[in-house]
Short mmCIF file of C-alpha atoms in Angstrom, two decimals:
data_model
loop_
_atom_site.label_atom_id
_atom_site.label_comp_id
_atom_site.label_asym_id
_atom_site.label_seq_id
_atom_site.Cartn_x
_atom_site.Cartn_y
_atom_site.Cartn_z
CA UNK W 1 -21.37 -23.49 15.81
CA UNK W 2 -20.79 -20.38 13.89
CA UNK W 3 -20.71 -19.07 10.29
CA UNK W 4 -17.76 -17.21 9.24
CA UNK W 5 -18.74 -15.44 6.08
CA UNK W 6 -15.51 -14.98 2.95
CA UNK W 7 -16.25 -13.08 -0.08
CA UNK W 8 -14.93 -15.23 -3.20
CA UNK W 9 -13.30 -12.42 -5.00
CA UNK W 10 -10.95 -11.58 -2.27
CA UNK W 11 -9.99 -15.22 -1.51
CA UNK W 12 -9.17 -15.91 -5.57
CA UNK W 13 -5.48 -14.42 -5.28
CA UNK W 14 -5.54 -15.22 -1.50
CA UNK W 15 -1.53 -15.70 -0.29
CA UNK W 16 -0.98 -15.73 3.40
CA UNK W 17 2.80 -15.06 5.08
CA UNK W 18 4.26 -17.92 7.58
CA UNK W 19 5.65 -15.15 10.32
CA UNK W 20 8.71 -17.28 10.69
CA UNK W 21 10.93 -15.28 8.61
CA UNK W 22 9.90 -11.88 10.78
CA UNK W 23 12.61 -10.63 12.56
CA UNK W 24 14.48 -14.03 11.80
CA UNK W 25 13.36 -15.56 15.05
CA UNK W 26 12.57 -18.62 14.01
CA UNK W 27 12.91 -21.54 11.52
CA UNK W 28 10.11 -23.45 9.91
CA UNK W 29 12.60 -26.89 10.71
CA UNK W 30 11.37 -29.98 12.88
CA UNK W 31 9.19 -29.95 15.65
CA UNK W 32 9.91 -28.13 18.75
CA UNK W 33 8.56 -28.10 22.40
CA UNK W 34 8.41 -24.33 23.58
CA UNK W 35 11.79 -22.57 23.33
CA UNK W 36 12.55 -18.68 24.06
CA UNK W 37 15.18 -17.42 21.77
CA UNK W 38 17.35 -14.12 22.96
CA UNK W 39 15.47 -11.77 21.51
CA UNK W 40 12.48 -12.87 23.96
CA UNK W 41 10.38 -14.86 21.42
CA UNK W 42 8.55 -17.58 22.83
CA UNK W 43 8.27 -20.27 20.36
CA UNK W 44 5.99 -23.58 20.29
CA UNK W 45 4.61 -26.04 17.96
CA UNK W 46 0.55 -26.15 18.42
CA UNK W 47 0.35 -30.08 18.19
CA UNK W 48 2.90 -30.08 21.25
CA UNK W 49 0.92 -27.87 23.85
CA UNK W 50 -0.97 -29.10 26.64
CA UNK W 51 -4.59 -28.37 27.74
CA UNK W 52 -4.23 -26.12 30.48
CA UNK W 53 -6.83 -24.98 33.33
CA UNK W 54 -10.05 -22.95 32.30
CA UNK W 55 -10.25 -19.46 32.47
CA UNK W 56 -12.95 -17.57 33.61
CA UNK W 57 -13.15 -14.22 31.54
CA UNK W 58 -14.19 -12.61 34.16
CA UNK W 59 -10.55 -12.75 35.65
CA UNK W 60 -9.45 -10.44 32.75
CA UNK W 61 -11.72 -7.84 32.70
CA UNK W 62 -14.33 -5.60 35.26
CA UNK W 63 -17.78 -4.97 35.01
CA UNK W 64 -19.26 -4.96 32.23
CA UNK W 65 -21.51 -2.19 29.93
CA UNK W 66 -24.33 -3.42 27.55
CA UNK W 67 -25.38 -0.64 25.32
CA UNK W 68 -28.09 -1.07 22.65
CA UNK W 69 -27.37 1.04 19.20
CA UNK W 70 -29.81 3.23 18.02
CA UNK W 71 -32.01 1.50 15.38
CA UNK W 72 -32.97 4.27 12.82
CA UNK W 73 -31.91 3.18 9.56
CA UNK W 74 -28.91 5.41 9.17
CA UNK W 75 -27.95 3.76 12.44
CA UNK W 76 -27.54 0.20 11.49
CA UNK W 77 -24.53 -1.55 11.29
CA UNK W 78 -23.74 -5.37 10.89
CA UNK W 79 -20.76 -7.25 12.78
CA UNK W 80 -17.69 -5.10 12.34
CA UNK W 81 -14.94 -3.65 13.72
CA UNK W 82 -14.70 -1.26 17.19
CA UNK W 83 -12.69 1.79 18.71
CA UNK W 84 -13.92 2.79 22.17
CA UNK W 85 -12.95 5.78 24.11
CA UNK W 86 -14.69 7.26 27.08
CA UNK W 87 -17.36 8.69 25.11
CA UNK W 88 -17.80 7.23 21.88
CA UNK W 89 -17.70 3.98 20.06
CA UNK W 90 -16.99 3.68 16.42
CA UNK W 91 -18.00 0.57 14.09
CA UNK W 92 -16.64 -0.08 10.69
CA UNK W 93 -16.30 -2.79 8.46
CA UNK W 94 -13.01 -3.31 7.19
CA UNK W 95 -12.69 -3.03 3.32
CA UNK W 96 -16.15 -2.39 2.97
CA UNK W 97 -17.39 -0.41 -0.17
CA UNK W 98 -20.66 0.40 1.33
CA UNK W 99 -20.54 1.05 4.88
CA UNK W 100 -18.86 3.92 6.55
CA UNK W 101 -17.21 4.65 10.21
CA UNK W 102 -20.06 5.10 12.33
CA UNK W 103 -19.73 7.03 15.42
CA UNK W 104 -22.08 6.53 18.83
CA UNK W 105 -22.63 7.59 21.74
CA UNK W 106 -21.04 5.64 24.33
CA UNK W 107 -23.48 6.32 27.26
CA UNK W 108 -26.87 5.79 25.64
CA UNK W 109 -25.87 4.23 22.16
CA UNK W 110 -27.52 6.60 20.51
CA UNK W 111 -26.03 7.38 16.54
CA UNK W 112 -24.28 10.89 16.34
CA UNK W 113 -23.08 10.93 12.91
CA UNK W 114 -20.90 9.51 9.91
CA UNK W 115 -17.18 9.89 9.84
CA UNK W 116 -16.39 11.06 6.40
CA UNK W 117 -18.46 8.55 3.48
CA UNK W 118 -18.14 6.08 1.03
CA UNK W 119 -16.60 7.46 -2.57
CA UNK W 120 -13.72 9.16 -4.06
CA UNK W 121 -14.37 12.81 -3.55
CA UNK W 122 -12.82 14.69 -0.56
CA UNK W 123 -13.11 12.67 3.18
CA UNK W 124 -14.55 9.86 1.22
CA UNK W 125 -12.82 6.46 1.24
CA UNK W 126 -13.61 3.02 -0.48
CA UNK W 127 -12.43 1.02 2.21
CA UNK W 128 -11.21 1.47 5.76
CA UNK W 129 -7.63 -0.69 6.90
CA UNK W 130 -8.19 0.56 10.62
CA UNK W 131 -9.29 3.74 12.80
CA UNK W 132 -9.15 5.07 15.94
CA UNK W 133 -10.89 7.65 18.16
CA UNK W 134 -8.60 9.96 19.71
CA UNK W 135 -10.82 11.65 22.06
CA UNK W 136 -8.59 13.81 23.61
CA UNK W 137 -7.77 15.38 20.33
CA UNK W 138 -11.55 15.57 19.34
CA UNK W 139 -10.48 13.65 16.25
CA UNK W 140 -11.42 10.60 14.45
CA UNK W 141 -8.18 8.63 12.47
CA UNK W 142 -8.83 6.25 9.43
CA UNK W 143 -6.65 4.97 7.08
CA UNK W 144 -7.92 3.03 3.97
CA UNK W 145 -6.71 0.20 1.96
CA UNK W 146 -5.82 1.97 -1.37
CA UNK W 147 -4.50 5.05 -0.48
CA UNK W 148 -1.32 6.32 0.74
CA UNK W 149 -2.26 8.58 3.61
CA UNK W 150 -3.99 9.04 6.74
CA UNK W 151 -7.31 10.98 7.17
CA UNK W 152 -8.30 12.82 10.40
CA UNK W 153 -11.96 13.93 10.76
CA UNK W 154 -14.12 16.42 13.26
CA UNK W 155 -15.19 14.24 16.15
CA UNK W 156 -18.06 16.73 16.31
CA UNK W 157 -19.04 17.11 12.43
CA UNK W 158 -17.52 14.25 10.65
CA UNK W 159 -16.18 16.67 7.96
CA UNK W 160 -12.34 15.97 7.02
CA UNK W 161 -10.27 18.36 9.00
CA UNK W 162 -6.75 16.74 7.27
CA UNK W 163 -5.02 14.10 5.04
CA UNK W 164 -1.66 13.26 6.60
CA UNK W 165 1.02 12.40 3.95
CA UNK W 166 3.16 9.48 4.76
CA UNK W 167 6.60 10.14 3.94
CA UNK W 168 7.25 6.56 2.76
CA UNK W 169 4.48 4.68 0.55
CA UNK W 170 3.73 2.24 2.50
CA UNK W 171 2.73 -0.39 0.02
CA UNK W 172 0.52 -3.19 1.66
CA UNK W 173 -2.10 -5.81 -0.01
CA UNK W 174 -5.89 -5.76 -0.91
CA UNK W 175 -7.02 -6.92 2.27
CA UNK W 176 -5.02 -5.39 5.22
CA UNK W 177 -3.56 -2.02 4.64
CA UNK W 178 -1.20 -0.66 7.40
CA UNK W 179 -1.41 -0.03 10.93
CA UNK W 180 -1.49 2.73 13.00
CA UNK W 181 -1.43 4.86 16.29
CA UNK W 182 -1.98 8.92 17.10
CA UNK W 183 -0.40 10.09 19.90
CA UNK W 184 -2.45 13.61 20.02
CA UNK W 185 -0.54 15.07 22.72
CA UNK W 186 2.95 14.64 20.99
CA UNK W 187 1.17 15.38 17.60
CA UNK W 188 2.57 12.18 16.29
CA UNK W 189 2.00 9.07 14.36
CA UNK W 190 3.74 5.91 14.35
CA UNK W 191 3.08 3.66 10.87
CA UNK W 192 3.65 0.35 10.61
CA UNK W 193 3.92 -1.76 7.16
CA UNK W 194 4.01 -5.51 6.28
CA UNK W 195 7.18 -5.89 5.69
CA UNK W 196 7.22 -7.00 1.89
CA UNK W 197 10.17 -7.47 -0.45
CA UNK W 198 10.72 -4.37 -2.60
CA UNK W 199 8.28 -1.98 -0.70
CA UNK W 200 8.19 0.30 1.77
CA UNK W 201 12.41 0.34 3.66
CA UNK W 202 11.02 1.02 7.39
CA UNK W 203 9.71 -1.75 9.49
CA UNK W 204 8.14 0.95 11.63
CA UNK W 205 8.36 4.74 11.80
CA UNK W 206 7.02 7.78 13.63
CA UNK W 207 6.27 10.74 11.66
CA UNK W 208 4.96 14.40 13.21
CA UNK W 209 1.58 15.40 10.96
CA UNK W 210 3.51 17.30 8.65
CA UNK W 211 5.23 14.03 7.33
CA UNK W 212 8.60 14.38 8.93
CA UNK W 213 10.12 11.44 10.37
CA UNK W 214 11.15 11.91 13.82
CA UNK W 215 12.85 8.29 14.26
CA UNK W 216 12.62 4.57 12.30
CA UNK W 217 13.51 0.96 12.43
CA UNK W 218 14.89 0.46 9.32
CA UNK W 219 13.25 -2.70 7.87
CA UNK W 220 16.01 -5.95 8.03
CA UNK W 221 13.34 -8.53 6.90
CA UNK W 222 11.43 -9.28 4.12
CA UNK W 223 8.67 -11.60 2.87
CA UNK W 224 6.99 -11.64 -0.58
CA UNK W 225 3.72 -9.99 -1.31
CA UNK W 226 0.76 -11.57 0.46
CA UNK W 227 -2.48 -9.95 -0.35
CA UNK W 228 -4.30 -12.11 2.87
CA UNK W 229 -1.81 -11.81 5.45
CA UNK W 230 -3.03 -9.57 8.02
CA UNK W 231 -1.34 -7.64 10.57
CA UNK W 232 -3.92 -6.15 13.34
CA UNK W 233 -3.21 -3.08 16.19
CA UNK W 234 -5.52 -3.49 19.17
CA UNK W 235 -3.84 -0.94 21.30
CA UNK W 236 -4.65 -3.06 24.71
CA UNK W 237 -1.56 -1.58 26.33
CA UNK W 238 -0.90 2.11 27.00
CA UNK W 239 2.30 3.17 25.60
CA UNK W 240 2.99 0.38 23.16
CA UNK W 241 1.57 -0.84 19.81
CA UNK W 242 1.07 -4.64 19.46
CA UNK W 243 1.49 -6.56 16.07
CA UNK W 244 -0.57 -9.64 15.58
CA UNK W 245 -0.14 -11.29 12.84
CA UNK W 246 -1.80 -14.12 11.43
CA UNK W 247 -2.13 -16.67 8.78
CA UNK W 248 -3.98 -19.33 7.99
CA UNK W 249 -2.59 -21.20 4.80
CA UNK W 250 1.25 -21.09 6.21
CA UNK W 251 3.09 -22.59 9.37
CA UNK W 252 3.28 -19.90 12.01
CA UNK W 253 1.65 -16.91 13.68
CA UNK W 254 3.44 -14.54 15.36
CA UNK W 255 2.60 -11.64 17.66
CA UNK W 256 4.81 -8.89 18.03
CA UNK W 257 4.96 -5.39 20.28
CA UNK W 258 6.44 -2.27 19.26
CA UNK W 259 7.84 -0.22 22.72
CA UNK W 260 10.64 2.39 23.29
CA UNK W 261 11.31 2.57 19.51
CA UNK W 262 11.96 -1.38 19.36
CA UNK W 263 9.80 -4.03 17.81
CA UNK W 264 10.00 -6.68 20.00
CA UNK W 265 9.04 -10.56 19.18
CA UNK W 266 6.67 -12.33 21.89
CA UNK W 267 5.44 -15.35 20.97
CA UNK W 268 4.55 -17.48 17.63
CA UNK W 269 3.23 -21.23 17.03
CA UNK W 270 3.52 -23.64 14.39
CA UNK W 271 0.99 -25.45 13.09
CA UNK W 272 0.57 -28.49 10.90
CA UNK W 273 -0.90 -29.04 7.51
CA UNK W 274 0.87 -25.96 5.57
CA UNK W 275 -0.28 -25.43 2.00
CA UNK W 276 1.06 -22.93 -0.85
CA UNK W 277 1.13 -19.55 -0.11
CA UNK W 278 -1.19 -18.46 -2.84
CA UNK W 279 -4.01 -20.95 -1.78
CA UNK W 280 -6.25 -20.71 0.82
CA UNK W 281 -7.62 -24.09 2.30
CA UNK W 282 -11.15 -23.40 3.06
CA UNK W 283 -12.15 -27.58 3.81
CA UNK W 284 -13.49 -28.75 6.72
CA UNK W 285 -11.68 -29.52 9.97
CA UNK W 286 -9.09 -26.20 8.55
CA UNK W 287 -7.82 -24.29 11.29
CA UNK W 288 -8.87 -20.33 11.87
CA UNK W 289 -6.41 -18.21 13.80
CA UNK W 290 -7.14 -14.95 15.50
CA UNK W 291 -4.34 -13.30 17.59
CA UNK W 292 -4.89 -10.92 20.71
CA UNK W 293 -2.28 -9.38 22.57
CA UNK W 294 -3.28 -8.43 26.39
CA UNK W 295 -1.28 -6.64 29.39
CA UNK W 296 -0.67 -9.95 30.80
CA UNK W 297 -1.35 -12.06 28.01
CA UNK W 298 -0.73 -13.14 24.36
CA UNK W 299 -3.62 -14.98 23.10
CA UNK W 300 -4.76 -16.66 19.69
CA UNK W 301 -7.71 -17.63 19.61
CA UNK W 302 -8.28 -21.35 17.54
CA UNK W 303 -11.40 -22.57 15.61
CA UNK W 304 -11.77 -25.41 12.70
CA UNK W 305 -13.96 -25.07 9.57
CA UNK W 306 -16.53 -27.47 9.64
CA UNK W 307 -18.54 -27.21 6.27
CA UNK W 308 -18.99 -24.31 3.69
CA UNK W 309 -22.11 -23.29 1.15
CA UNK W 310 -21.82 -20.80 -1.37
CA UNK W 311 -24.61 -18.30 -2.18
CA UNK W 312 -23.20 -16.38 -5.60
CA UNK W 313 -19.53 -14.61 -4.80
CA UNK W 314 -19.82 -14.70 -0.72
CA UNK W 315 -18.75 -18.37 0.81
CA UNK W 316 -20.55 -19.47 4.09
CA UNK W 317 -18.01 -21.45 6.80
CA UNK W 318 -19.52 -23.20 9.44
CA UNK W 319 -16.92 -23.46 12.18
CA UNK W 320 -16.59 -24.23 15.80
CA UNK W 321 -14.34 -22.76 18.69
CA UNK W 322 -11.48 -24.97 19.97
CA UNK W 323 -9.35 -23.76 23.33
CA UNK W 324 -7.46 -21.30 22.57
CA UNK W 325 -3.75 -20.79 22.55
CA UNK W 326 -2.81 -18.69 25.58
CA UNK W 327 0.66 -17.62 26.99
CA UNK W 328 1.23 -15.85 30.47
CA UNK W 329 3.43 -13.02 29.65
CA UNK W 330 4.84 -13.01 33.46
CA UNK W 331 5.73 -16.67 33.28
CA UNK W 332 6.21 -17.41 29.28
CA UNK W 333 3.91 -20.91 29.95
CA UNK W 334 2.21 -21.84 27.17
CA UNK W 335 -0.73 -24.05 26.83
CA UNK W 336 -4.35 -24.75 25.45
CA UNK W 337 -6.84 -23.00 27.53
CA UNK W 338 -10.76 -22.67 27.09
CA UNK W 339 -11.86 -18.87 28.07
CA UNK W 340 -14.89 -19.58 29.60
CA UNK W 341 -17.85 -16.50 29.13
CA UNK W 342 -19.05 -16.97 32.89
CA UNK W 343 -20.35 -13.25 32.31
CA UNK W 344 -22.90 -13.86 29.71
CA UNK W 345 -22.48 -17.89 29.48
CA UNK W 346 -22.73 -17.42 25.48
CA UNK W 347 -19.82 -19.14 23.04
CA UNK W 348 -16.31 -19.72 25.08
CA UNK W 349 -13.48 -18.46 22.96
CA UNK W 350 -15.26 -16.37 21.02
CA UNK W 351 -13.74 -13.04 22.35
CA UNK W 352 -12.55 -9.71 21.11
CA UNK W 353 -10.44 -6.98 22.72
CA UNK W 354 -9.58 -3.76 21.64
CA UNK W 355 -8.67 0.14 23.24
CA UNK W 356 -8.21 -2.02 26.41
CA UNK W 357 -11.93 -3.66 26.56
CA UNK W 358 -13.42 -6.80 25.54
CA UNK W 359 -15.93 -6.14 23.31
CA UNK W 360 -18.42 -8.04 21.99
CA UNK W 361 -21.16 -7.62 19.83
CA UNK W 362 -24.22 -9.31 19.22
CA UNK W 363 -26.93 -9.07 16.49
CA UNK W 364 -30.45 -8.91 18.21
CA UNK W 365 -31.73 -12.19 17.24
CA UNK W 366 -28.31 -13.52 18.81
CA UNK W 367 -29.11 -11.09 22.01
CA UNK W 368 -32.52 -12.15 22.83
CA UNK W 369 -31.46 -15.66 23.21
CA UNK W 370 -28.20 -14.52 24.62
CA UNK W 371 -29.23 -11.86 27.39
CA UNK W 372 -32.27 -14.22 28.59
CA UNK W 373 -29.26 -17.03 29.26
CA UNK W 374 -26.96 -14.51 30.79
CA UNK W 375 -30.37 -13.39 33.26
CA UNK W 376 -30.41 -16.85 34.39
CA UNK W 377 -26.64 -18.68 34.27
CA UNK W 378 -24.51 -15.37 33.93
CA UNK W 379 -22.37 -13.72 36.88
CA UNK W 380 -24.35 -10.10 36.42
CA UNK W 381 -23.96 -7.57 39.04
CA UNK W 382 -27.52 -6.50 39.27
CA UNK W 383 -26.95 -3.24 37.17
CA UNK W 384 -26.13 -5.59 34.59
CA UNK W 385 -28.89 -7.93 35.25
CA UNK W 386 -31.30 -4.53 35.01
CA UNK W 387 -29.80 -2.87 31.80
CA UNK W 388 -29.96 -6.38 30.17
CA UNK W 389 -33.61 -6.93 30.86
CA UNK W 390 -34.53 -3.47 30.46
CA UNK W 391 -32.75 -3.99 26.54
CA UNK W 392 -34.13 -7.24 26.15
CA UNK W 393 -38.00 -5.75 27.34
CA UNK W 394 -38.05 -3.65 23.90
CA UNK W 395 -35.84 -5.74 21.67
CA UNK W 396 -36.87 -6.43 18.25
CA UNK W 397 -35.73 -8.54 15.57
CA UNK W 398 -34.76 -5.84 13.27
CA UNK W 399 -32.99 -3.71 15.79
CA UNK W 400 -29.42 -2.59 15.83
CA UNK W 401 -26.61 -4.71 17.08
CA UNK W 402 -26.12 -4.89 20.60
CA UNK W 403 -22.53 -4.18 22.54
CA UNK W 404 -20.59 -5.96 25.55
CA UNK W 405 -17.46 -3.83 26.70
CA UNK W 406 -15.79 -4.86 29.67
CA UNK W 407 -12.61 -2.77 30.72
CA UNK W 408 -9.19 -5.18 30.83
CA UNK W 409 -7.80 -5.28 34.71
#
């Protein structure tokens, strides 16, 4: 059992999108078993699929790195969001008006500096919609939620080098933004909206850092404004940009891949017990969707609310994993399948992936209790079984979150 945690004011004009109208693949009609349409989509209905063998994670990804973050207080970060290149990680909290992009040192964990700040002033930002390291480039890239533009930092300082204009506004809601990726050896950078009515006319564009487009997919579907629907990039596959969309109050989610200039539909699934699309259903037994999409895989991952407190503003969900949804992208078989952590033997389904790793993070309460399991029931190479009792020798409570990447085969 876990606790989700929603902030009150964010849910209050909460409207999710059902991805059905995207692209026009599919309908919101009866029930269907799977179907594939001719433009590739997969479609199923959730209450139709089957449960499916387990799989061990282990099959998707090598070995695995655990790297402690330094604990000074400038250091410390909470659960967030990751971008991993060879050399650094970066954590940041999406939307959050207090915490800025971190940046670490891959290697040894230890904190190198602060990618821009929190404010209004020049290479500050109120609240980060995504980022990504671009190594090669010796860059950092953040966009934020209420600003029309993207900001590129000194890898090596922090400081702001640039703000790239986008050459359409591309209008979004209060909780997502837009999405993202740098190509820094072709200087370019393709945007992606949510394609609401009335806003931004591309679905998708690639711009050079000037602001000139070089091509776009003119937008050919609409939705109305949704200030929850989210729409995330994990940039698992070299040379394409996945869309995963999801939604929680609204029938479908659909997951989406943008290659050789064409945005491409790969799989979405229905589920039962729709409500309005301003309203977010936060009761027990509600379903939580979180969508992955892998080289070989499209995944959403599947848990159900199971009580909520309330402390002030912030709401506390108790929820617990179900199997996930998982379809072979060789075969196009969909069914229910339970990822199974045989690695660390922590919470099955409980898995993120991004810049081609699974990685996971865990507070150090959590990793105490987590690394002495994996020491005893986990399949640890013995490097791993050493750096996981040599973190778990000085761990303290009030130390800095700890990090599993594993590299996707």
């Amino acid at each position: 059992m876990k606790t989700l945690l929603i902030n009150a004011a964010r849910c209050s004009s909460a409207v999710l999108l059902s991805a059905a109208v995207l692209l026009g693949a599919v309908s919101c009609g009866p029930k269907s078993t799977t179907h594939r349409n001719p433009e590739g989509l997969v479609s199923v209905n959730y209450a139709d699929l089957k449960q499916g063998e387990d799989i061990l994670i282990s099959e998707w990804v090598g070995e695995p790195e655990f790297i402690a973050l330094e604990s000074r207080p400038e250091a410390l970060v909470t659960d967030g969001l990751l971008t991993i290149s060879d050399q650094y990680i970066g954590v940041y909290r999406k939307n959050s008006e207090t915490t800025p992009f971190k940046l670490f040192d891959r290697a040894t964990g230890k904190y190198l500096r602060d990618i821009g700040g929190i404010g209004r002033g020049p290479g500050e930002y109120t609240g980060i919609s995504s980022a990504q390291i671009d190594e090669a480039g010796g860059k950092v890239w953040i966009s934020t939620i209420n600003r029309n533009k993207i900001y590129s930092y000194d890898i090596t300082t922090g400081r702001l080098i640039a703000d790239i204009k986008l050459p359409y506004k591309a209008d979004n809601n209060n909780n997502n933004g837009f999405n993202f990726l740098v190509d820094s050896l072709s200087s370019t950078i393709t945007v992606v909206p949510l394609p609401f009515k009335d806003k931004c006319p591309a679905a998708a564009w690639c711009q050079d850092m000037d602001g000139n487009i070089l091509w776009e997919i003119p937008k050919t579907y609409t939705m109305e404004e949704n200030v929850l629907l989210t729409m995330r990039t994990g940039r698992n596959t070299p040379g394409t940009m996945d869309l995963c969309f999801e939604s929680n109050n609204t029938a479908q989610d659909t997951l989406y891949v943008l290659e050789d200039r064409e945005i491409k539909p790969i799989l979405t699934v229905q589920f039962e017990g729709i409500t309005e699309p301003n309203y977010i259903d936060l009761s027990e037994d509600r379903l939580f969707r979180s969508s992955s999409l892998l080289p070989g895989y499209a995944v959403i991952g599947i848990s159900r609310s199971a009580g909520m407190t309330s402390r002030g503003v912030e709401f506390f969900i108790e929820y617990e994993y179900l199997p996930s949804v998982v379809m072979d992208r060789q075969t196009e078989e969909v069914s229910l399948r339970n990822i199974v952590d045989d690695i660390m033997t922590w919470n099955d389904n409980n898995f993120r992936f991004t810049d081609g790793y699974l990685a996971n993070s865990y507070d150090a309460l959590t990793f105490q209790e987590a690394g002495a399991k994996a020491l005893t029931d986990g399949s640890l190479s013995e490097a791993a079984h050493t750096k996981i009792s040599s973190i778990l020798d000085g761990l303290t409570e009030n130390d800095n979150i700890i990090l599993m990447i594993a590299p996707l085969k």
